[in-house]
Amino acid sequence: MLLAIDCGNTNTVFSLWDGEKFLCTLRTSTHHARTADAYFTWYSTLINHYGIDAPITDVVISSTVPRVVWNLRVFADRFFGCRPLVVGKPECLLQHTPRVDTGTAVGPDRLANAAGAFDRHGGDVMVVDFGTATNIDVVASDGAYVGGVIAPGVNLSLEALHQGAAALPHVDISQPDKVIGTNTVECIQSGIFWGYVGLIQGLTQRVRDEYGKPMKIIGTGGLAPLFAQAETLFDTIEDDLTMYGLVVIHAYNKEQGNI
């Protein structure tokens, strides 16, 4: 059984892959001080709830928060007796080398998105990933990650607005009934929701124009379905794309005898 772990700035996701499908996905807040023992206590409690008792034989990790990687490594070694594959580290092989500026470090989540998108859809695709940041990842015809876009995430923008303007409340993101708000909450919701719809539409069109070929657009991340309700922003939505990409990268390293 493979345990795939994706640690982002806000949440850390654990998914169990049985070789054909994900059995379950667990989510916790990201905290750099969380110990290996604390991870295991949380993990084992939830796994017992799901009634899954198959042993973990392999672990693959993607982390955009470097300080948590050590404790996740210890977690894998201490409780599953395996050395985890960490995406983005020099020892992790990629099927397709990113084509970016020399010295540029590509985020492991973006590498996983590219691997998952190419395996499922082939090349000439872009992935719109709604996380702490809103990322657009461009995957070439041969499967290589060739760049993208980083914009502030939806919740990050809401929090910044609340923190930076004392008179404005913190609101939950939702699709408003109309664009012209008649109270403060409606005005903020309209600005955030329709503003991000416009941002995604504008950026994806500019990416397509610059790329010069037809491209498939994949939406992923928790807020992708919400924004897809308003406009036709994506050709498809895949909630598990990043985790599936980790599975693909792990399988390639296994095939190459790297792990």
PDB file of N, CA, C and O in Angstrom, residues 134-202:
ATOM      1  N   THR A 134      -3.191  30.532  -5.965  1.00  0.00           N
ATOM      2  CA  THR A 134      -3.870  29.996  -7.143  1.00  0.00           C
ATOM      3  C   THR A 134      -2.823  29.862  -8.238  1.00  0.00           C
ATOM      4  O   THR A 134      -2.282  30.876  -8.716  1.00  0.00           O
ATOM      5  N   ASN A 135      -2.491  28.624  -8.582  1.00  0.00           N
ATOM      6  CA  ASN A 135      -1.433  28.343  -9.545  1.00  0.00           C
ATOM      7  C   ASN A 135      -2.003  27.879 -10.875  1.00  0.00           C
ATOM      8  O   ASN A 135      -3.007  27.166 -10.914  1.00  0.00           O
ATOM      9  N   ILE A 136      -1.335  28.267 -11.943  1.00  0.00           N
ATOM     10  CA  ILE A 136      -1.590  27.677 -13.252  1.00  0.00           C
ATOM     11  C   ILE A 136      -0.311  26.986 -13.689  1.00  0.00           C
ATOM     12  O   ILE A 136       0.755  27.607 -13.731  1.00  0.00           O
ATOM     13  N   ASP A 137      -0.390  25.691 -13.955  1.00  0.00           N
ATOM     14  CA  ASP A 137       0.756  24.893 -14.359  1.00  0.00           C
ATOM     15  C   ASP A 137       0.582  24.486 -15.816  1.00  0.00           C
ATOM     16  O   ASP A 137      -0.462  23.923 -16.180  1.00  0.00           O
ATOM     17  N   VAL A 138       1.593  24.751 -16.634  1.00  0.00           N
ATOM     18  CA  VAL A 138       1.527  24.451 -18.067  1.00  0.00           C
ATOM     19  C   VAL A 138       2.362  23.214 -18.360  1.00  0.00           C
ATOM     20  O   VAL A 138       3.543  23.144 -17.995  1.00  0.00           O
ATOM     21  N   VAL A 139       1.733  22.234 -19.015  1.00  0.00           N
ATOM     22  CA  VAL A 139       2.377  20.959 -19.335  1.00  0.00           C
ATOM     23  C   VAL A 139       2.476  20.834 -20.852  1.00  0.00           C
ATOM     24  O   VAL A 139       1.455  20.876 -21.553  1.00  0.00           O
ATOM     25  N   ALA A 140       3.694  20.682 -21.361  1.00  0.00           N
ATOM     26  CA  ALA A 140       3.929  20.633 -22.804  1.00  0.00           C
ATOM     27  C   ALA A 140       3.496  19.297 -23.387  1.00  0.00           C
ATOM     28  O   ALA A 140       3.103  18.363 -22.667  1.00  0.00           O
ATOM     29  N   SER A 141       3.596  19.185 -24.702  1.00  0.00           N
ATOM     30  CA  SER A 141       3.130  17.989 -25.408  1.00  0.00           C
ATOM     31  C   SER A 141       3.900  16.733 -24.999  1.00  0.00           C
ATOM     32  O   SER A 141       3.371  15.632 -25.084  1.00  0.00           O
ATOM     33  N   ASP A 142       5.155  16.906 -24.530  1.00  0.00           N
ATOM     34  CA  ASP A 142       5.946  15.748 -24.119  1.00  0.00           C
ATOM     35  C   ASP A 142       5.847  15.458 -22.630  1.00  0.00           C
ATOM     36  O   ASP A 142       6.516  14.577 -22.115  1.00  0.00           O
ATOM     37  N   GLY A 143       5.026  16.215 -21.908  1.00  0.00           N
ATOM     38  CA  GLY A 143       4.818  15.972 -20.483  1.00  0.00           C
ATOM     39  C   GLY A 143       5.655  16.823 -19.562  1.00  0.00           C
ATOM     40  O   GLY A 143       5.524  16.724 -18.341  1.00  0.00           O
ATOM     41  N   ALA A 144       6.527  17.670 -20.107  1.00  0.00           N
ATOM     42  CA  ALA A 144       7.378  18.500 -19.267  1.00  0.00           C
ATOM     43  C   ALA A 144       6.614  19.701 -18.718  1.00  0.00           C
ATOM     44  O   ALA A 144       5.801  20.306 -19.423  1.00  0.00           O
ATOM     45  N   TYR A 145       6.903  20.031 -17.469  1.00  0.00           N
ATOM     46  CA  TYR A 145       6.403  21.283 -16.898  1.00  0.00           C
ATOM     47  C   TYR A 145       7.217  22.418 -17.506  1.00  0.00           C
ATOM     48  O   TYR A 145       8.446  22.411 -17.446  1.00  0.00           O
ATOM     49  N   VAL A 146       6.542  23.420 -18.088  1.00  0.00           N
ATOM     50  CA  VAL A 146       7.268  24.475 -18.797  1.00  0.00           C
ATOM     51  C   VAL A 146       6.980  25.871 -18.247  1.00  0.00           C
ATOM     52  O   VAL A 146       7.302  26.870 -18.888  1.00  0.00           O
ATOM     53  N   GLY A 147       6.400  25.950 -17.064  1.00  0.00           N
ATOM     54  CA  GLY A 147       6.152  27.245 -16.453  1.00  0.00           C
ATOM     55  C   GLY A 147       4.698  27.430 -16.069  1.00  0.00           C
ATOM     56  O   GLY A 147       3.897  26.488 -16.108  1.00  0.00           O
ATOM     57  N   GLY A 148       4.370  28.632 -15.674  1.00  0.00           N
ATOM     58  CA  GLY A 148       2.987  28.862 -15.261  1.00  0.00           C
ATOM     59  C   GLY A 148       2.788  30.229 -14.648  1.00  0.00           C
ATOM     60  O   GLY A 148       3.502  31.186 -14.953  1.00  0.00           O
ATOM     61  N   VAL A 149       1.818  30.300 -13.762  1.00  0.00           N
ATOM     62  CA  VAL A 149       1.401  31.561 -13.147  1.00  0.00           C
ATOM     63  C   VAL A 149       1.153  31.301 -11.668  1.00  0.00           C
ATOM     64  O   VAL A 149       0.651  30.232 -11.294  1.00  0.00           O
ATOM     65  N   ILE A 150       1.514  32.268 -10.829  1.00  0.00           N
ATOM     66  CA  ILE A 150       1.172  32.212  -9.402  1.00  0.00           C
ATOM     67  C   ILE A 150       0.414  33.482  -9.042  1.00  0.00           C
ATOM     68  O   ILE A 150       0.916  34.591  -9.281  1.00  0.00           O
ATOM     69  N   ALA A 151      -0.771  33.328  -8.481  1.00  0.00           N
ATOM     70  CA  ALA A 151      -1.570  34.464  -8.018  1.00  0.00           C
ATOM     71  C   ALA A 151      -1.976  34.206  -6.568  1.00  0.00           C
ATOM     72  O   ALA A 151      -1.987  33.057  -6.118  1.00  0.00           O
ATOM     73  N   PRO A 152      -2.316  35.244  -5.817  1.00  0.00           N
ATOM     74  CA  PRO A 152      -2.776  35.031  -4.440  1.00  0.00           C
ATOM     75  C   PRO A 152      -4.003  34.129  -4.413  1.00  0.00           C
ATOM     76  O   PRO A 152      -4.879  34.231  -5.279  1.00  0.00           O
ATOM     77  N   GLY A 153      -4.059  33.252  -3.433  1.00  0.00           N
ATOM     78  CA  GLY A 153      -5.211  32.368  -3.302  1.00  0.00           C
ATOM     79  C   GLY A 153      -6.455  33.108  -2.842  1.00  0.00           C
ATOM     80  O   GLY A 153      -6.384  34.220  -2.310  1.00  0.00           O
ATOM     81  N   VAL A 154      -7.598  32.467  -3.035  1.00  0.00           N
ATOM     82  CA  VAL A 154      -8.879  33.094  -2.700  1.00  0.00           C
ATOM     83  C   VAL A 154      -8.963  33.404  -1.211  1.00  0.00           C
ATOM     84  O   VAL A 154      -9.246  34.550  -0.809  1.00  0.00           O
ATOM     85  N   ASN A 155      -8.709  32.419  -0.366  1.00  0.00           N
ATOM     86  CA  ASN A 155      -8.816  32.643   1.077  1.00  0.00           C
ATOM     87  C   ASN A 155      -7.748  33.598   1.579  1.00  0.00           C
ATOM     88  O   ASN A 155      -7.980  34.365   2.521  1.00  0.00           O
ATOM     89  N   LEU A 156      -6.574  33.565   0.949  1.00  0.00           N
ATOM     90  CA  LEU A 156      -5.504  34.495   1.311  1.00  0.00           C
ATOM     91  C   LEU A 156      -5.930  35.933   1.012  1.00  0.00           C
ATOM     92  O   LEU A 156      -5.686  36.852   1.805  1.00  0.00           O
ATOM     93  N   SER A 157      -6.588  36.131  -0.121  1.00  0.00           N
ATOM     94  CA  SER A 157      -7.066  37.467  -0.485  1.00  0.00           C
ATOM     95  C   SER A 157      -8.139  37.951   0.485  1.00  0.00           C
ATOM     96  O   SER A 157      -8.146  39.123   0.891  1.00  0.00           O
ATOM     97  N   LEU A 158      -9.034  37.059   0.859  1.00  0.00           N
ATOM     98  CA  LEU A 158     -10.071  37.422   1.827  1.00  0.00           C
ATOM     99  C   LEU A 158      -9.464  37.810   3.167  1.00  0.00           C
ATOM    100  O   LEU A 158      -9.875  38.798   3.789  1.00  0.00           O
ATOM    101  N   GLU A 159      -8.471  37.034   3.612  1.00  0.00           N
ATOM    102  CA  GLU A 159      -7.837  37.304   4.900  1.00  0.00           C
ATOM    103  C   GLU A 159      -7.071  38.629   4.855  1.00  0.00           C
ATOM    104  O   GLU A 159      -7.110  39.416   5.808  1.00  0.00           O
ATOM    105  N   ALA A 160      -6.378  38.888   3.742  1.00  0.00           N
ATOM    106  CA  ALA A 160      -5.640  40.143   3.606  1.00  0.00           C
ATOM    107  C   ALA A 160      -6.585  41.343   3.613  1.00  0.00           C
ATOM    108  O   ALA A 160      -6.287  42.385   4.212  1.00  0.00           O
ATOM    109  N   LEU A 161      -7.727  41.193   2.968  1.00  0.00           N
ATOM    110  CA  LEU A 161      -8.721  42.269   2.930  1.00  0.00           C
ATOM    111  C   LEU A 161      -9.242  42.557   4.337  1.00  0.00           C
ATOM    112  O   LEU A 161      -9.376  43.714   4.753  1.00  0.00           O
ATOM    113  N   HIS A 162      -9.511  41.495   5.082  1.00  0.00           N
ATOM    114  CA  HIS A 162     -10.011  41.635   6.452  1.00  0.00           C
ATOM    115  C   HIS A 162      -8.959  42.254   7.366  1.00  0.00           C
ATOM    116  O   HIS A 162      -9.257  43.148   8.168  1.00  0.00           O
ATOM    117  N   GLN A 163      -7.707  41.803   7.217  1.00  0.00           N
ATOM    118  CA  GLN A 163      -6.634  42.297   8.085  1.00  0.00           C
ATOM    119  C   GLN A 163      -6.244  43.732   7.737  1.00  0.00           C
ATOM    120  O   GLN A 163      -5.867  44.513   8.615  1.00  0.00           O
ATOM    121  N   GLY A 164      -6.305  44.060   6.450  1.00  0.00           N
ATOM    122  CA  GLY A 164      -5.827  45.370   6.023  1.00  0.00           C
ATOM    123  C   GLY A 164      -6.846  46.487   6.093  1.00  0.00           C
ATOM    124  O   GLY A 164      -6.494  47.664   6.013  1.00  0.00           O
ATOM    125  N   ALA A 165      -8.107  46.127   6.234  1.00  0.00           N
ATOM    126  CA  ALA A 165      -9.163  47.147   6.300  1.00  0.00           C
ATOM    127  C   ALA A 165     -10.000  46.876   7.540  1.00  0.00           C
ATOM    128  O   ALA A 165     -10.815  45.946   7.561  1.00  0.00           O
ATOM    129  N   ALA A 166      -9.819  47.684   8.558  1.00  0.00           N
ATOM    130  CA  ALA A 166     -10.418  47.425   9.865  1.00  0.00           C
ATOM    131  C   ALA A 166     -11.940  47.364   9.819  1.00  0.00           C
ATOM    132  O   ALA A 166     -12.573  46.653  10.612  1.00  0.00           O
ATOM    133  N   ALA A 167     -12.547  48.099   8.900  1.00  0.00           N
ATOM    134  CA  ALA A 167     -14.014  48.164   8.857  1.00  0.00           C
ATOM    135  C   ALA A 167     -14.634  47.003   8.093  1.00  0.00           C
ATOM    136  O   ALA A 167     -15.859  46.853   8.103  1.00  0.00           O
ATOM    137  N   LEU A 168     -13.817  46.188   7.418  1.00  0.00           N
ATOM    138  CA  LEU A 168     -14.373  45.117   6.596  1.00  0.00           C
ATOM    139  C   LEU A 168     -14.330  43.786   7.345  1.00  0.00           C
ATOM    140  O   LEU A 168     -13.291  43.395   7.868  1.00  0.00           O
ATOM    141  N   PRO A 169     -15.451  43.071   7.377  1.00  0.00           N
ATOM    142  CA  PRO A 169     -15.501  41.807   8.088  1.00  0.00           C
ATOM    143  C   PRO A 169     -14.886  40.675   7.271  1.00  0.00           C
ATOM    144  O   PRO A 169     -14.687  40.790   6.062  1.00  0.00           O
ATOM    145  N   HIS A 170     -14.583  39.585   7.952  1.00  0.00           N
ATOM    146  CA  HIS A 170     -14.165  38.362   7.255  1.00  0.00           C
ATOM    147  C   HIS A 170     -15.430  37.635   6.794  1.00  0.00           C
ATOM    148  O   HIS A 170     -16.364  37.447   7.566  1.00  0.00           O
ATOM    149  N   VAL A 171     -15.479  37.256   5.523  1.00  0.00           N
ATOM    150  CA  VAL A 171     -16.661  36.577   4.985  1.00  0.00           C
ATOM    151  C   VAL A 171     -16.255  35.266   4.342  1.00  0.00           C
ATOM    152  O   VAL A 171     -15.091  35.066   3.958  1.00  0.00           O
ATOM    153  N   ASP A 172     -17.197  34.361   4.235  1.00  0.00           N
ATOM    154  CA  ASP A 172     -16.971  33.096   3.541  1.00  0.00           C
ATOM    155  C   ASP A 172     -17.189  33.300   2.045  1.00  0.00           C
ATOM    156  O   ASP A 172     -18.076  34.050   1.628  1.00  0.00           O
ATOM    157  N   ILE A 173     -16.402  32.600   1.264  1.00  0.00           N
ATOM    158  CA  ILE A 173     -16.527  32.724  -0.182  1.00  0.00           C
ATOM    159  C   ILE A 173     -17.731  31.923  -0.677  1.00  0.00           C
ATOM    160  O   ILE A 173     -17.948  30.774  -0.286  1.00  0.00           O
ATOM    161  N   SER A 174     -18.534  32.552  -1.489  1.00  0.00           N
ATOM    162  CA  SER A 174     -19.679  31.877  -2.102  1.00  0.00           C
ATOM    163  C   SER A 174     -20.072  32.673  -3.336  1.00  0.00           C
ATOM    164  O   SER A 174     -19.662  33.829  -3.522  1.00  0.00           O
ATOM    165  N   GLN A 175     -20.876  32.066  -4.200  1.00  0.00           N
ATOM    166  CA  GLN A 175     -21.334  32.765  -5.394  1.00  0.00           C
ATOM    167  C   GLN A 175     -22.502  33.675  -5.029  1.00  0.00           C
ATOM    168  O   GLN A 175     -23.552  33.197  -4.598  1.00  0.00           O
ATOM    169  N   PRO A 176     -22.352  34.975  -5.198  1.00  0.00           N
ATOM    170  CA  PRO A 176     -23.460  35.884  -4.847  1.00  0.00           C
ATOM    171  C   PRO A 176     -24.565  35.831  -5.901  1.00  0.00           C
ATOM    172  O   PRO A 176     -24.343  35.453  -7.043  1.00  0.00           O
ATOM    173  N   ASP A 177     -25.748  36.232  -5.483  1.00  0.00           N
ATOM    174  CA  ASP A 177     -26.894  36.219  -6.397  1.00  0.00           C
ATOM    175  C   ASP A 177     -26.776  37.290  -7.475  1.00  0.00           C
ATOM    176  O   ASP A 177     -27.358  37.161  -8.553  1.00  0.00           O
ATOM    177  N   LYS A 178     -26.044  38.351  -7.188  1.00  0.00           N
ATOM    178  CA  LYS A 178     -25.902  39.447  -8.146  1.00  0.00           C
ATOM    179  C   LYS A 178     -24.515  40.054  -8.008  1.00  0.00           C
ATOM    180  O   LYS A 178     -23.831  39.843  -7.001  1.00  0.00           O
ATOM    181  N   VAL A 179     -24.108  40.789  -9.010  1.00  0.00           N
ATOM    182  CA  VAL A 179     -22.788  41.405  -8.984  1.00  0.00           C
ATOM    183  C   VAL A 179     -22.780  42.655  -8.111  1.00  0.00           C
ATOM    184  O   VAL A 179     -21.835  42.895  -7.346  1.00  0.00           O
ATOM    185  N   ILE A 180     -23.837  43.461  -8.191  1.00  0.00           N
ATOM    186  CA  ILE A 180     -23.902  44.704  -7.413  1.00  0.00           C
ATOM    187  C   ILE A 180     -24.420  44.383  -6.016  1.00  0.00           C
ATOM    188  O   ILE A 180     -25.607  44.101  -5.818  1.00  0.00           O
ATOM    189  N   GLY A 181     -23.513  44.411  -5.041  1.00  0.00           N
ATOM    190  CA  GLY A 181     -23.914  44.125  -3.667  1.00  0.00           C
ATOM    191  C   GLY A 181     -24.612  45.309  -3.037  1.00  0.00           C
ATOM    192  O   GLY A 181     -24.283  46.461  -3.318  1.00  0.00           O
ATOM    193  N   THR A 182     -25.569  45.025  -2.157  1.00  0.00           N
ATOM    194  CA  THR A 182     -26.299  46.103  -1.467  1.00  0.00           C
ATOM    195  C   THR A 182     -25.971  46.137   0.019  1.00  0.00           C
ATOM    196  O   THR A 182     -26.613  46.844   0.783  1.00  0.00           O
ATOM    197  N   ASN A 183     -24.979  45.352   0.442  1.00  0.00           N
ATOM    198  CA  ASN A 183     -24.437  45.448   1.789  1.00  0.00           C
ATOM    199  C   ASN A 183     -22.969  45.045   1.721  1.00  0.00           C
ATOM    200  O   ASN A 183     -22.479  44.559   0.687  1.00  0.00           O
ATOM    201  N   THR A 184     -22.244  45.247   2.803  1.00  0.00           N
ATOM    202  CA  THR A 184     -20.788  45.051   2.784  1.00  0.00           C
ATOM    203  C   THR A 184     -20.410  43.612   2.466  1.00  0.00           C
ATOM    204  O   THR A 184     -19.503  43.360   1.663  1.00  0.00           O
ATOM    205  N   VAL A 185     -21.093  42.648   3.073  1.00  0.00           N
ATOM    206  CA  VAL A 185     -20.764  41.243   2.839  1.00  0.00           C
ATOM    207  C   VAL A 185     -20.968  40.874   1.377  1.00  0.00           C
ATOM    208  O   VAL A 185     -20.114  40.236   0.749  1.00  0.00           O
ATOM    209  N   GLU A 186     -22.101  41.296   0.803  1.00  0.00           N
ATOM    210  CA  GLU A 186     -22.370  41.006  -0.615  1.00  0.00           C
ATOM    211  C   GLU A 186     -21.336  41.657  -1.524  1.00  0.00           C
ATOM    212  O   GLU A 186     -20.909  41.069  -2.527  1.00  0.00           O
ATOM    213  N   CYS A 187     -20.915  42.857  -1.191  1.00  0.00           N
ATOM    214  CA  CYS A 187     -19.908  43.552  -1.996  1.00  0.00           C
ATOM    215  C   CYS A 187     -18.584  42.796  -1.995  1.00  0.00           C
ATOM    216  O   CYS A 187     -17.931  42.649  -3.040  1.00  0.00           O
ATOM    217  N   ILE A 188     -18.178  42.314  -0.822  1.00  0.00           N
ATOM    218  CA  ILE A 188     -16.919  41.565  -0.727  1.00  0.00           C
ATOM    219  C   ILE A 188     -17.036  40.241  -1.476  1.00  0.00           C
ATOM    220  O   ILE A 188     -16.129  39.853  -2.233  1.00  0.00           O
ATOM    221  N   GLN A 189     -18.137  39.538  -1.263  1.00  0.00           N
ATOM    222  CA  GLN A 189     -18.325  38.257  -1.948  1.00  0.00           C
ATOM    223  C   GLN A 189     -18.323  38.431  -3.458  1.00  0.00           C
ATOM    224  O   GLN A 189     -17.729  37.633  -4.186  1.00  0.00           O
ATOM    225  N   SER A 190     -18.955  39.486  -3.949  1.00  0.00           N
ATOM    226  CA  SER A 190     -18.985  39.743  -5.382  1.00  0.00           C
ATOM    227  C   SER A 190     -17.591  40.042  -5.908  1.00  0.00           C
ATOM    228  O   SER A 190     -17.175  39.514  -6.953  1.00  0.00           O
ATOM    229  N   GLY A 191     -16.853  40.877  -5.186  1.00  0.00           N
ATOM    230  CA  GLY A 191     -15.514  41.235  -5.624  1.00  0.00           C
ATOM    231  C   GLY A 191     -14.584  40.042  -5.680  1.00  0.00           C
ATOM    232  O   GLY A 191     -13.827  39.869  -6.643  1.00  0.00           O
ATOM    233  N   ILE A 192     -14.653  39.189  -4.651  1.00  0.00           N
ATOM    234  CA  ILE A 192     -13.787  38.015  -4.617  1.00  0.00           C
ATOM    235  C   ILE A 192     -14.228  36.986  -5.652  1.00  0.00           C
ATOM    236  O   ILE A 192     -13.423  36.510  -6.461  1.00  0.00           O
ATOM    237  N   PHE A 193     -15.510  36.647  -5.655  1.00  0.00           N
ATOM    238  CA  PHE A 193     -15.975  35.573  -6.543  1.00  0.00           C
ATOM    239  C   PHE A 193     -15.823  35.960  -8.011  1.00  0.00           C
ATOM    240  O   PHE A 193     -15.152  35.274  -8.790  1.00  0.00           O
ATOM    241  N   TRP A 194     -16.454  37.065  -8.405  1.00  0.00           N
ATOM    242  CA  TRP A 194     -16.415  37.445  -9.818  1.00  0.00           C
ATOM    243  C   TRP A 194     -15.031  37.940 -10.215  1.00  0.00           C
ATOM    244  O   TRP A 194     -14.627  37.806 -11.383  1.00  0.00           O
ATOM    245  N   GLY A 195     -14.313  38.487  -9.243  1.00  0.00           N
ATOM    246  CA  GLY A 195     -12.944  38.892  -9.527  1.00  0.00           C
ATOM    247  C   GLY A 195     -12.073  37.700  -9.895  1.00  0.00           C
ATOM    248  O   GLY A 195     -11.279  37.761 -10.845  1.00  0.00           O
ATOM    249  N   TYR A 196     -12.235  36.581  -9.173  1.00  0.00           N
ATOM    250  CA  TYR A 196     -11.438  35.388  -9.476  1.00  0.00           C
ATOM    251  C   TYR A 196     -11.922  34.684 -10.740  1.00  0.00           C
ATOM    252  O   TYR A 196     -11.119  34.095 -11.458  1.00  0.00           O
ATOM    253  N   VAL A 197     -13.222  34.755 -11.003  1.00  0.00           N
ATOM    254  CA  VAL A 197     -13.704  34.229 -12.282  1.00  0.00           C
ATOM    255  C   VAL A 197     -13.025  34.971 -13.431  1.00  0.00           C
ATOM    256  O   VAL A 197     -12.513  34.374 -14.384  1.00  0.00           O
ATOM    257  N   GLY A 198     -12.996  36.307 -13.332  1.00  0.00           N
ATOM    258  CA  GLY A 198     -12.342  37.103 -14.361  1.00  0.00           C
ATOM    259  C   GLY A 198     -10.848  36.832 -14.437  1.00  0.00           C
ATOM    260  O   GLY A 198     -10.266  36.781 -15.532  1.00  0.00           O
ATOM    261  N   LEU A 199     -10.223  36.663 -13.268  1.00  0.00           N
ATOM    262  CA  LEU A 199      -8.787  36.373 -13.240  1.00  0.00           C
ATOM    263  C   LEU A 199      -8.475  35.060 -13.955  1.00  0.00           C
ATOM    264  O   LEU A 199      -7.557  34.988 -14.780  1.00  0.00           O
ATOM    265  N   ILE A 200      -9.239  34.016 -13.651  1.00  0.00           N
ATOM    266  CA  ILE A 200      -9.001  32.713 -14.276  1.00  0.00           C
ATOM    267  C   ILE A 200      -9.277  32.767 -15.773  1.00  0.00           C
ATOM    268  O   ILE A 200      -8.499  32.262 -16.591  1.00  0.00           O
ATOM    269  N   GLN A 201     -10.390  33.401 -16.150  1.00  0.00           N
ATOM    270  CA  GLN A 201     -10.701  33.524 -17.575  1.00  0.00           C
ATOM    271  C   GLN A 201      -9.600  34.277 -18.315  1.00  0.00           C
ATOM    272  O   GLN A 201      -9.140  33.863 -19.390  1.00  0.00           O
ATOM    273  N   GLY A 202      -9.170  35.386 -17.750  1.00  0.00           N
ATOM    274  CA  GLY A 202      -8.166  36.205 -18.402  1.00  0.00           C
ATOM    275  C   GLY A 202      -6.820  35.508 -18.501  1.00  0.00           C
ATOM    276  O   GLY A 202      -6.173  35.515 -19.561  1.00  0.00           O
TER     277      GLY A 202
END
